[in-house]
PDB file of N, CA and C in Angstrom:
ATOM      1  N   MET A  53      19.765   6.124 -20.831  1.00  0.00           N
ATOM      2  CA  MET A  53      20.277   5.873 -22.155  1.00  0.00           C
ATOM      3  C   MET A  53      21.360   6.883 -22.503  1.00  0.00           C
ATOM      4  N   GLY A  54      21.214   8.087 -22.023  1.00  0.00           N
ATOM      5  CA  GLY A  54      22.187   9.117 -22.342  1.00  0.00           C
ATOM      6  C   GLY A  54      23.570   8.816 -21.804  1.00  0.00           C
ATOM      7  N   ALA A  55      23.653   8.115 -20.684  1.00  0.00           N
ATOM      8  CA  ALA A  55      24.947   7.803 -20.082  1.00  0.00           C
ATOM      9  C   ALA A  55      25.749   6.825 -20.932  1.00  0.00           C
ATOM     10  N   THR A  56      25.099   6.063 -21.771  1.00  0.00           N
ATOM     11  CA  THR A  56      25.820   5.105 -22.608  1.00  0.00           C
ATOM     12  C   THR A  56      26.389   5.739 -23.871  1.00  0.00           C
ATOM     13  N   MET A  57      25.913   6.913 -24.221  1.00  0.00           N
ATOM     14  CA  MET A  57      26.325   7.525 -25.480  1.00  0.00           C
ATOM     15  C   MET A  57      27.820   7.836 -25.556  1.00  0.00           C
ATOM     16  N   PRO A  58      28.448   8.440 -24.527  1.00  0.00           N
ATOM     17  CA  PRO A  58      29.898   8.683 -24.653  1.00  0.00           C
ATOM     18  C   PRO A  58      30.688   7.393 -24.892  1.00  0.00           C
ATOM     19  N   SER A  59      30.324   6.342 -24.200  1.00  0.00           N
ATOM     20  CA  SER A  59      31.014   5.071 -24.389  1.00  0.00           C
ATOM     21  C   SER A  59      30.723   4.492 -25.764  1.00  0.00           C
ATOM     22  N   LEU A  60      29.512   4.692 -26.239  1.00  0.00           N
ATOM     23  CA  LEU A  60      29.155   4.200 -27.569  1.00  0.00           C
ATOM     24  C   LEU A  60      29.951   4.938 -28.639  1.00  0.00           C
ATOM     25  N   VAL A  61      30.110   6.248 -28.477  1.00  0.00           N
ATOM     26  CA  VAL A  61      30.909   7.027 -29.422  1.00  0.00           C
ATOM     27  C   VAL A  61      32.369   6.591 -29.366  1.00  0.00           C
ATOM     28  N   GLU A  62      32.846   6.293 -28.169  1.00  0.00           N
ATOM     29  CA  GLU A  62      34.220   5.832 -28.005  1.00  0.00           C
ATOM     30  C   GLU A  62      34.469   4.521 -28.753  1.00  0.00           C
ATOM     31  N   HIS A  63      33.472   3.661 -28.809  1.00  0.00           N
ATOM     32  CA  HIS A  63      33.614   2.363 -29.478  1.00  0.00           C
ATOM     33  C   HIS A  63      33.026   2.367 -30.893  1.00  0.00           C
ATOM     34  N   ALA A  64      32.753   3.531 -31.439  1.00  0.00           N
ATOM     35  CA  ALA A  64      32.106   3.622 -32.749  1.00  0.00           C
ATOM     36  C   ALA A  64      32.934   3.003 -33.869  1.00  0.00           C
ATOM     37  N   HIS A  65      34.230   2.987 -33.718  1.00  0.00           N
ATOM     38  CA  HIS A  65      35.091   2.421 -34.755  1.00  0.00           C
ATOM     39  C   HIS A  65      35.094   0.894 -34.761  1.00  0.00           C
ATOM     40  N   GLY A  66      34.601   0.288 -33.705  1.00  0.00           N
ATOM     41  CA  GLY A  66      34.631  -1.168 -33.584  1.00  0.00           C
ATOM     42  C   GLY A  66      33.587  -1.848 -34.449  1.00  0.00           C
ATOM     43  N   GLY A  67      33.837  -3.086 -34.723  1.00  0.00           N
ATOM     44  CA  GLY A  67      32.896  -3.869 -35.525  1.00  0.00           C
ATOM     45  C   GLY A  67      31.701  -4.362 -34.724  1.00  0.00           C
ATOM     46  N   ARG A  68      31.860  -4.432 -33.407  1.00  0.00           N
ATOM     47  CA  ARG A  68      30.780  -4.883 -32.527  1.00  0.00           C
ATOM     48  C   ARG A  68      30.678  -3.946 -31.341  1.00  0.00           C
ATOM     49  N   THR A  69      29.462  -3.758 -30.881  1.00  0.00           N
ATOM     50  CA  THR A  69      29.237  -2.981 -29.673  1.00  0.00           C
ATOM     51  C   THR A  69      29.628  -3.833 -28.473  1.00  0.00           C
ATOM     52  N   PRO A  70      30.373  -3.277 -27.509  1.00  0.00           N
ATOM     53  CA  PRO A  70      30.701  -4.074 -26.313  1.00  0.00           C
ATOM     54  C   PRO A  70      29.428  -4.584 -25.645  1.00  0.00           C
ATOM     55  N   ALA A  71      29.439  -5.848 -25.269  1.00  0.00           N
ATOM     56  CA  ALA A  71      28.235  -6.507 -24.751  1.00  0.00           C
ATOM     57  C   ALA A  71      27.608  -5.787 -23.557  1.00  0.00           C
ATOM     58  N   PRO A  72      28.372  -5.387 -22.528  1.00  0.00           N
ATOM     59  CA  PRO A  72      27.718  -4.715 -21.396  1.00  0.00           C
ATOM     60  C   PRO A  72      27.041  -3.404 -21.798  1.00  0.00           C
ATOM     61  N   LEU A  73      27.685  -2.688 -22.704  1.00  0.00           N
ATOM     62  CA  LEU A  73      27.121  -1.428 -23.185  1.00  0.00           C
ATOM     63  C   LEU A  73      25.836  -1.669 -23.972  1.00  0.00           C
ATOM     64  N   ALA A  74      25.861  -2.661 -24.830  1.00  0.00           N
ATOM     65  CA  ALA A  74      24.678  -2.977 -25.640  1.00  0.00           C
ATOM     66  C   ALA A  74      23.517  -3.437 -24.763  1.00  0.00           C
ATOM     67  N   TRP A  75      23.805  -4.280 -23.767  1.00  0.00           N
ATOM     68  CA  TRP A  75      22.739  -4.761 -22.893  1.00  0.00           C
ATOM     69  C   TRP A  75      22.161  -3.628 -22.053  1.00  0.00           C
ATOM     70  N   LEU A  76      23.012  -2.728 -21.590  1.00  0.00           N
ATOM     71  CA  LEU A  76      22.532  -1.589 -20.810  1.00  0.00           C
ATOM     72  C   LEU A  76      21.633  -0.696 -21.660  1.00  0.00           C
ATOM     73  N   LEU A  77      22.053  -0.434 -22.878  1.00  0.00           N
ATOM     74  CA  LEU A  77      21.257   0.390 -23.778  1.00  0.00           C
ATOM     75  C   LEU A  77      19.925  -0.274 -24.109  1.00  0.00           C
ATOM     76  N   SER A  78      19.954  -1.576 -24.334  1.00  0.00           N
ATOM     77  CA  SER A  78      18.734  -2.325 -24.632  1.00  0.00           C
ATOM     78  C   SER A  78      17.784  -2.338 -23.436  1.00  0.00           C
ATOM     79  N   ALA A  79      18.332  -2.580 -22.260  1.00  0.00           N
ATOM     80  CA  ALA A  79      17.493  -2.599 -21.056  1.00  0.00           C
ATOM     81  C   ALA A  79      16.890  -1.225 -20.783  1.00  0.00           C
ATOM     82  N   ALA A  80      17.666  -0.180 -21.011  1.00  0.00           N
ATOM     83  CA  ALA A  80      17.147   1.178 -20.802  1.00  0.00           C
ATOM     84  C   ALA A  80      16.019   1.484 -21.788  1.00  0.00           C
ATOM     85  N   THR A  81      16.159   1.039 -23.013  1.00  0.00           N
ATOM     86  CA  THR A  81      15.105   1.248 -24.012  1.00  0.00           C
ATOM     87  C   THR A  81      13.831   0.511 -23.618  1.00  0.00           C
ATOM     88  N   ALA A  82      13.962  -0.722 -23.186  1.00  0.00           N
ATOM     89  CA  ALA A  82      12.795  -1.489 -22.742  1.00  0.00           C
ATOM     90  C   ALA A  82      12.159  -0.844 -21.511  1.00  0.00           C
ATOM     91  N   LEU A  83      12.975  -0.300 -20.614  1.00  0.00           N
ATOM     92  CA  LEU A  83      12.470   0.368 -19.426  1.00  0.00           C
ATOM     93  C   LEU A  83      11.703   1.641 -19.782  1.00  0.00           C
ATOM     94  N   VAL A  84      12.187   2.374 -20.751  1.00  0.00           N
ATOM     95  CA  VAL A  84      11.482   3.578 -21.210  1.00  0.00           C
ATOM     96  C   VAL A  84      10.099   3.204 -21.751  1.00  0.00           C
ATOM     97  N   LEU A  85      10.035   2.143 -22.514  1.00  0.00           N
ATOM     98  CA  LEU A  85       8.741   1.700 -23.051  1.00  0.00           C
ATOM     99  C   LEU A  85       7.793   1.277 -21.936  1.00  0.00           C
ATOM    100  N   ALA A  86       8.297   0.546 -20.960  1.00  0.00           N
ATOM    101  CA  ALA A  86       7.463   0.113 -19.839  1.00  0.00           C
ATOM    102  C   ALA A  86       7.017   1.308 -19.000  1.00  0.00           C
ATOM    103  N   ALA A  87       7.896   2.259 -18.786  1.00  0.00           N
ATOM    104  CA  ALA A  87       7.548   3.445 -18.008  1.00  0.00           C
ATOM    105  C   ALA A  87       6.491   4.283 -18.727  1.00  0.00           C
ATOM    106  N   ALA A  88       6.608   4.385 -20.035  1.00  0.00           N
ATOM    107  CA  ALA A  88       5.617   5.152 -20.800  1.00  0.00           C
ATOM    108  C   ALA A  88       4.225   4.547 -20.645  1.00  0.00           C
ATOM    109  N   MET A  89       4.143   3.221 -20.686  1.00  0.00           N
ATOM    110  CA  MET A  89       2.838   2.586 -20.525  1.00  0.00           C
ATOM    111  C   MET A  89       2.368   2.654 -19.081  1.00  0.00           C
ATOM    112  N   GLY A  90       3.290   2.599 -18.141  1.00  0.00           N
ATOM    113  CA  GLY A  90       2.913   2.760 -16.733  1.00  0.00           C
ATOM    114  C   GLY A  90       2.343   4.143 -16.460  1.00  0.00           C
ATOM    115  N   ILE A  91       2.963   5.150 -17.022  1.00  0.00           N
ATOM    116  CA  ILE A  91       2.457   6.515 -16.866  1.00  0.00           C
ATOM    117  C   ILE A  91       1.133   6.673 -17.593  1.00  0.00           C
ATOM    118  N   ALA A  92       1.034   6.096 -18.775  1.00  0.00           N
ATOM    119  CA  ALA A  92      -0.209   6.197 -19.540  1.00  0.00           C
ATOM    120  C   ALA A  92      -1.381   5.560 -18.804  1.00  0.00           C
ATOM    121  N   SER A  93      -1.111   4.520 -18.025  1.00  0.00           N
ATOM    122  CA  SER A  93      -2.200   3.853 -17.304  1.00  0.00           C
ATOM    123  C   SER A  93      -2.801   4.740 -16.217  1.00  0.00           C
ATOM    124  N   SER A  94      -2.094   5.776 -15.837  1.00  0.00           N
ATOM    125  CA  SER A  94      -2.629   6.681 -14.817  1.00  0.00           C
ATOM    126  C   SER A  94      -3.479   7.803 -15.417  1.00  0.00           C
ATOM    127  N   LEU A  95      -3.534   7.886 -16.720  1.00  0.00           N
ATOM    128  CA  LEU A  95      -4.294   8.952 -17.368  1.00  0.00           C
ATOM    129  C   LEU A  95      -5.786   8.619 -17.413  1.00  0.00           C
ATOM    130  N   ARG A  96      -6.581   9.650 -17.415  1.00  0.00           N
ATOM    131  CA  ARG A  96      -8.026   9.461 -17.536  1.00  0.00           C
ATOM    132  C   ARG A  96      -8.375   8.875 -18.900  1.00  0.00           C
ATOM    133  N   ALA A  97      -7.595   9.228 -19.914  1.00  0.00           N
ATOM    134  CA  ALA A  97      -7.840   8.720 -21.268  1.00  0.00           C
ATOM    135  C   ALA A  97      -7.668   7.206 -21.352  1.00  0.00           C
ATOM    136  N   TRP A  98      -6.955   6.609 -20.384  1.00  0.00           N
ATOM    137  CA  TRP A  98      -6.761   5.154 -20.365  1.00  0.00           C
ATOM    138  C   TRP A  98      -8.112   4.434 -20.379  1.00  0.00           C
ATOM    139  N   ASP A  99      -9.065   4.932 -19.601  1.00  0.00           N
ATOM    140  CA  ASP A  99     -10.392   4.322 -19.558  1.00  0.00           C
ATOM    141  C   ASP A  99     -11.254   4.762 -20.730  1.00  0.00           C
ATOM    142  N   ASP A 100     -11.060   5.990 -21.179  1.00  0.00           N
ATOM    143  CA  ASP A 100     -11.876   6.524 -22.265  1.00  0.00           C
ATOM    144  C   ASP A 100     -11.541   5.898 -23.621  1.00  0.00           C
ATOM    145  N   LYS A 101     -10.287   5.598 -23.839  1.00  0.00           N
ATOM    146  CA  LYS A 101      -9.842   5.074 -25.128  1.00  0.00           C
ATOM    147  C   LYS A 101      -9.122   3.730 -24.930  1.00  0.00           C
ATOM    148  N   ARG A 102      -9.841   2.828 -24.331  1.00  0.00           N
ATOM    149  CA  ARG A 102      -9.268   1.537 -23.941  1.00  0.00           C
ATOM    150  C   ARG A 102      -8.695   0.755 -25.136  1.00  0.00           C
ATOM    151  N   SER A 103      -9.356   0.763 -26.277  1.00  0.00           N
ATOM    152  CA  SER A 103      -8.863  -0.019 -27.421  1.00  0.00           C
ATOM    153  C   SER A 103      -7.533   0.521 -27.942  1.00  0.00           C
ATOM    154  N   LEU A 104      -7.377   1.821 -27.941  1.00  0.00           N
ATOM    155  CA  LEU A 104      -6.111   2.411 -28.374  1.00  0.00           C
ATOM    156  C   LEU A 104      -4.991   2.031 -27.414  1.00  0.00           C
ATOM    157  N   TYR A 105      -5.234   2.158 -26.132  1.00  0.00           N
ATOM    158  CA  TYR A 105      -4.189   1.867 -25.160  1.00  0.00           C
ATOM    159  C   TYR A 105      -3.861   0.378 -25.079  1.00  0.00           C
ATOM    160  N   ARG A 106      -4.831  -0.469 -25.314  1.00  0.00           N
ATOM    161  CA  ARG A 106      -4.544  -1.902 -25.367  1.00  0.00           C
ATOM    162  C   ARG A 106      -3.577  -2.219 -26.515  1.00  0.00           C
ATOM    163  N   LEU A 107      -3.850  -1.604 -27.654  1.00  0.00           N
ATOM    164  CA  LEU A 107      -2.971  -1.771 -28.811  1.00  0.00           C
ATOM    165  C   LEU A 107      -1.564  -1.255 -28.501  1.00  0.00           C
ATOM    166  N   LEU A 108      -1.478  -0.115 -27.839  1.00  0.00           N
ATOM    167  CA  LEU A 108      -0.170   0.456 -27.527  1.00  0.00           C
ATOM    168  C   LEU A 108       0.591  -0.368 -26.493  1.00  0.00           C
ATOM    169  N   VAL A 109      -0.117  -0.917 -25.530  1.00  0.00           N
ATOM    170  CA  VAL A 109       0.549  -1.782 -24.537  1.00  0.00           C
ATOM    171  C   VAL A 109       1.124  -3.011 -25.226  1.00  0.00           C
ATOM    172  N   ARG A 110       0.359  -3.619 -26.101  1.00  0.00           N
ATOM    173  CA  ARG A 110       0.858  -4.788 -26.824  1.00  0.00           C
ATOM    174  C   ARG A 110       2.062  -4.433 -27.692  1.00  0.00           C
ATOM    175  N   THR A 111       1.958  -3.297 -28.372  1.00  0.00           N
ATOM    176  CA  THR A 111       3.052  -2.859 -29.231  1.00  0.00           C
ATOM    177  C   THR A 111       4.312  -2.599 -28.417  1.00  0.00           C
ATOM    178  N   CYS A 112       4.176  -1.909 -27.305  1.00  0.00           N
ATOM    179  CA  CYS A 112       5.336  -1.630 -26.456  1.00  0.00           C
ATOM    180  C   CYS A 112       5.939  -2.921 -25.894  1.00  0.00           C
ATOM    181  N   ALA A 113       5.097  -3.874 -25.558  1.00  0.00           N
ATOM    182  CA  ALA A 113       5.598  -5.150 -25.053  1.00  0.00           C
ATOM    183  C   ALA A 113       6.401  -5.892 -26.124  1.00  0.00           C
ATOM    184  N   VAL A 114       5.892  -5.901 -27.339  1.00  0.00           N
ATOM    185  CA  VAL A 114       6.607  -6.568 -28.431  1.00  0.00           C
ATOM    186  C   VAL A 114       7.936  -5.868 -28.703  1.00  0.00           C
ATOM    187  N   VAL A 115       7.915  -4.544 -28.745  1.00  0.00           N
ATOM    188  CA  VAL A 115       9.140  -3.793 -29.004  1.00  0.00           C
ATOM    189  C   VAL A 115      10.144  -4.003 -27.869  1.00  0.00           C
ATOM    190  N   ALA A 116       9.666  -4.061 -26.628  1.00  0.00           N
ATOM    191  CA  ALA A 116      10.557  -4.289 -25.484  1.00  0.00           C
ATOM    192  C   ALA A 116      11.205  -5.672 -25.555  1.00  0.00           C
ATOM    193  N   VAL A 117      10.523  -6.645 -26.130  1.00  0.00           N
ATOM    194  CA  VAL A 117      11.095  -7.986 -26.295  1.00  0.00           C
ATOM    195  C   VAL A 117      12.090  -8.007 -27.455  1.00  0.00           C
ATOM    196  N   VAL A 118      11.840  -7.198 -28.472  1.00  0.00           N
ATOM    197  CA  VAL A 118      12.732  -7.161 -29.627  1.00  0.00           C
ATOM    198  C   VAL A 118      14.074  -6.508 -29.268  1.00  0.00           C
ATOM    199  N   CYS A 119      14.083  -5.578 -28.314  1.00  0.00           N
ATOM    200  CA  CYS A 119      15.324  -4.887 -27.932  1.00  0.00           C
ATOM    201  C   CYS A 119      16.434  -5.860 -27.529  1.00  0.00           C
ATOM    202  N   PRO A 120      16.194  -6.788 -26.593  1.00  0.00           N
ATOM    203  CA  PRO A 120      17.261  -7.751 -26.270  1.00  0.00           C
ATOM    204  C   PRO A 120      17.611  -8.672 -27.438  1.00  0.00           C
ATOM    205  N   ALA A 121      16.644  -8.984 -28.268  1.00  0.00           N
ATOM    206  CA  ALA A 121      16.921  -9.816 -29.436  1.00  0.00           C
ATOM    207  C   ALA A 121      17.877  -9.095 -30.389  1.00  0.00           C
ATOM    208  N   LEU A 122      17.707  -7.803 -30.493  1.00  0.00           N
ATOM    209  CA  LEU A 122      18.600  -6.995 -31.316  1.00  0.00           C
ATOM    210  C   LEU A 122      20.022  -7.046 -30.772  1.00  0.00           C
ATOM    211  N   VAL A 123      20.156  -6.912 -29.468  1.00  0.00           N
ATOM    212  CA  VAL A 123      21.478  -6.937 -28.841  1.00  0.00           C
ATOM    213  C   VAL A 123      22.132  -8.306 -28.997  1.00  0.00           C
ATOM    214  N   ALA A 124      21.350  -9.353 -28.967  1.00  0.00           N
ATOM    215  CA  ALA A 124      21.897 -10.702 -29.119  1.00  0.00           C
ATOM    216  C   ALA A 124      22.566 -10.886 -30.479  1.00  0.00           C
ATOM    217  N   ALA A 125      22.157 -10.098 -31.452  1.00  0.00           N
ATOM    218  CA  ALA A 125      22.768 -10.167 -32.780  1.00  0.00           C
ATOM    219  C   ALA A 125      24.137  -9.482 -32.816  1.00  0.00           C
ATOM    220  N   GLN A 126      24.497  -8.744 -31.784  1.00  0.00           N
ATOM    221  CA  GLN A 126      25.772  -8.052 -31.635  1.00  0.00           C
ATOM    222  C   GLN A 126      26.137  -7.159 -32.821  1.00  0.00           C
ATOM    223  N   PRO A 127      25.279  -6.183 -33.130  1.00  0.00           N
ATOM    224  CA  PRO A 127      25.602  -5.282 -34.238  1.00  0.00           C
ATOM    225  C   PRO A 127      26.657  -4.255 -33.837  1.00  0.00           C
ATOM    226  N   ALA A 128      27.138  -3.527 -34.815  1.00  0.00           N
ATOM    227  CA  ALA A 128      28.064  -2.423 -34.584  1.00  0.00           C
ATOM    228  C   ALA A 128      27.328  -1.282 -33.879  1.00  0.00           C
ATOM    229  N   PRO A 129      28.039  -0.323 -33.311  1.00  0.00           N
ATOM    230  CA  PRO A 129      27.395   0.757 -32.561  1.00  0.00           C
ATOM    231  C   PRO A 129      26.366   1.583 -33.356  1.00  0.00           C
ATOM    232  N   LEU A 130      26.701   1.978 -34.573  1.00  0.00           N
ATOM    233  CA  LEU A 130      25.754   2.808 -35.337  1.00  0.00           C
ATOM    234  C   LEU A 130      24.468   2.058 -35.661  1.00  0.00           C
ATOM    235  N   PRO A 131      24.530   0.835 -36.179  1.00  0.00           N
ATOM    236  CA  PRO A 131      23.279   0.119 -36.445  1.00  0.00           C
ATOM    237  C   PRO A 131      22.433  -0.129 -35.195  1.00  0.00           C
ATOM    238  N   ILE A 132      23.070  -0.391 -34.048  1.00  0.00           N
ATOM    239  CA  ILE A 132      22.275  -0.628 -32.841  1.00  0.00           C
ATOM    240  C   ILE A 132      21.553   0.649 -32.424  1.00  0.00           C
ATOM    241  N   CYS A 133      22.219   1.783 -32.546  1.00  0.00           N
ATOM    242  CA  CYS A 133      21.574   3.061 -32.206  1.00  0.00           C
ATOM    243  C   CYS A 133      20.406   3.348 -33.136  1.00  0.00           C
ATOM    244  N   LEU A 134      20.634   3.180 -34.418  1.00  0.00           N
ATOM    245  CA  LEU A 134      19.564   3.439 -35.383  1.00  0.00           C
ATOM    246  C   LEU A 134      18.391   2.482 -35.187  1.00  0.00           C
ATOM    247  N   ALA A 135      18.694   1.221 -34.926  1.00  0.00           N
ATOM    248  CA  ALA A 135      17.623   0.239 -34.718  1.00  0.00           C
ATOM    249  C   ALA A 135      16.813   0.566 -33.466  1.00  0.00           C
ATOM    250  N   LEU A 136      17.471   0.974 -32.390  1.00  0.00           N
ATOM    251  CA  LEU A 136      16.736   1.320 -31.168  1.00  0.00           C
ATOM    252  C   LEU A 136      15.887   2.573 -31.355  1.00  0.00           C
ATOM    253  N   VAL A 137      16.372   3.529 -32.129  1.00  0.00           N
ATOM    254  CA  VAL A 137      15.570   4.724 -32.426  1.00  0.00           C
ATOM    255  C   VAL A 137      14.326   4.325 -33.225  1.00  0.00           C
ATOM    256  N   VAL A 138      14.514   3.457 -34.198  1.00  0.00           N
ATOM    257  CA  VAL A 138      13.367   2.981 -34.985  1.00  0.00           C
ATOM    258  C   VAL A 138      12.391   2.224 -34.094  1.00  0.00           C
ATOM    259  N   LEU A 139      12.912   1.371 -33.214  1.00  0.00           N
ATOM    260  CA  LEU A 139      12.040   0.618 -32.310  1.00  0.00           C
ATOM    261  C   LEU A 139      11.261   1.549 -31.384  1.00  0.00           C
ATOM    262  N   LEU A 140      11.902   2.601 -30.896  1.00  0.00           N
ATOM    263  CA  LEU A 140      11.189   3.561 -30.049  1.00  0.00           C
ATOM    264  C   LEU A 140      10.133   4.339 -30.836  1.00  0.00           C
ATOM    265  N   ALA A 141      10.370   4.506 -32.125  1.00  0.00           N
ATOM    266  CA  ALA A 141       9.423   5.249 -32.951  1.00  0.00           C
ATOM    267  C   ALA A 141       8.183   4.438 -33.314  1.00  0.00           C
ATOM    268  N   VAL A 142       8.275   3.113 -33.237  1.00  0.00           N
ATOM    269  CA  VAL A 142       7.145   2.267 -33.641  1.00  0.00           C
ATOM    270  C   VAL A 142       5.881   2.543 -32.816  1.00  0.00           C
ATOM    271  N   PRO A 143       5.927   2.500 -31.477  1.00  0.00           N
ATOM    272  CA  PRO A 143       4.699   2.770 -30.725  1.00  0.00           C
ATOM    273  C   PRO A 143       4.158   4.181 -30.941  1.00  0.00           C
ATOM    274  N   TRP A 144       5.067   5.134 -31.040  1.00  0.00           N
ATOM    275  CA  TRP A 144       4.612   6.514 -31.255  1.00  0.00           C
ATOM    276  C   TRP A 144       3.973   6.676 -32.618  1.00  0.00           C
ATOM    277  N   SER A 145       4.523   6.033 -33.631  1.00  0.00           N
ATOM    278  CA  SER A 145       3.931   6.095 -34.975  1.00  0.00           C
ATOM    279  C   SER A 145       2.547   5.467 -34.982  1.00  0.00           C
ATOM    280  N   ILE A 146       2.409   4.348 -34.304  1.00  0.00           N
ATOM    281  CA  ILE A 146       1.096   3.696 -34.226  1.00  0.00           C
ATOM    282  C   ILE A 146       0.106   4.586 -33.481  1.00  0.00           C
ATOM    283  N   ALA A 147       0.537   5.188 -32.400  1.00  0.00           N
ATOM    284  CA  ALA A 147      -0.358   6.063 -31.627  1.00  0.00           C
ATOM    285  C   ALA A 147      -0.825   7.242 -32.457  1.00  0.00           C
ATOM    286  N   VAL A 148       0.086   7.883 -33.161  1.00  0.00           N
ATOM    287  CA  VAL A 148      -0.280   9.044 -33.981  1.00  0.00           C
ATOM    288  C   VAL A 148      -1.192   8.623 -35.117  1.00  0.00           C
ATOM    289  N   THR A 149      -0.862   7.516 -35.770  1.00  0.00           N
ATOM    290  CA  THR A 149      -1.690   7.032 -36.873  1.00  0.00           C
ATOM    291  C   THR A 149      -3.095   6.685 -36.398  1.00  0.00           C
ATOM    292  N   CYS A 150      -3.182   5.997 -35.269  1.00  0.00           N
ATOM    293  CA  CYS A 150      -4.494   5.605 -34.743  1.00  0.00           C
ATOM    294  C   CYS A 150      -5.320   6.826 -34.353  1.00  0.00           C
ATOM    295  N   ARG A 151      -4.685   7.765 -33.683  1.00  0.00           N
ATOM    296  CA  ARG A 151      -5.416   8.961 -33.253  1.00  0.00           C
ATOM    297  C   ARG A 151      -5.880   9.782 -34.467  1.00  0.00           C
ATOM    298  N   ALA A 152      -5.112   9.751 -35.528  1.00  0.00           N
ATOM    299  CA  ALA A 152      -5.449  10.548 -36.708  1.00  0.00           C
ATOM    300  C   ALA A 152      -6.489   9.877 -37.599  1.00  0.00           C
ATOM    301  N   THR A 153      -6.538   8.538 -37.577  1.00  0.00           N
ATOM    302  CA  THR A 153      -7.401   7.858 -38.542  1.00  0.00           C
ATOM    303  C   THR A 153      -8.562   7.091 -37.942  1.00  0.00           C
ATOM    304  N   TRP A 154      -8.447   6.642 -36.711  1.00  0.00           N
ATOM    305  CA  TRP A 154      -9.490   5.829 -36.106  1.00  0.00           C
ATOM    306  C   TRP A 154     -10.459   6.687 -35.315  1.00  0.00           C
ATOM    307  N   ASP A 155     -11.631   6.172 -35.224  1.00  0.00           N
ATOM    308  CA  ASP A 155     -12.572   6.705 -34.247  1.00  0.00           C
ATOM    309  C   ASP A 155     -12.516   5.713 -33.087  1.00  0.00           C
ATOM    310  N   VAL A 156     -11.576   5.925 -32.183  1.00  0.00           N
ATOM    311  CA  VAL A 156     -11.325   4.969 -31.101  1.00  0.00           C
ATOM    312  C   VAL A 156     -12.416   5.096 -30.046  1.00  0.00           C
ATOM    313  N   ARG A 157     -13.053   3.974 -29.780  1.00  0.00           N
ATOM    314  CA  ARG A 157     -14.126   3.951 -28.782  1.00  0.00           C
ATOM    315  C   ARG A 157     -13.711   3.068 -27.620  1.00  0.00           C
ATOM    316  N   PRO A 158     -14.200   3.354 -26.421  1.00  0.00           N
ATOM    317  CA  PRO A 158     -13.852   2.518 -25.265  1.00  0.00           C
ATOM    318  C   PRO A 158     -14.385   1.110 -25.400  1.00  0.00           C
TER     319      PRO A 158
END
């Protein structure tokens, strides 16, 4: 995702994000979400807190599907960046909220 930032800044004045750049950024965001869940599946806590991780896998899957949908709308560079940051924050917010408020049982 970091490699797209210089090009995104270069096109910041434009009304639309260039399609290849937007798709690359979207795919990288979806890949980060998939990698996070792949790494999480190797943790011992995966078996101990199965209900929490099931919720997070579903959330990450939904967010990963929303990323390309966002790009299909062809927003300007700043809104696409802000939207992807918000989308990345959704699973983490759910994880923190669940860990803080639920008594998650396997």
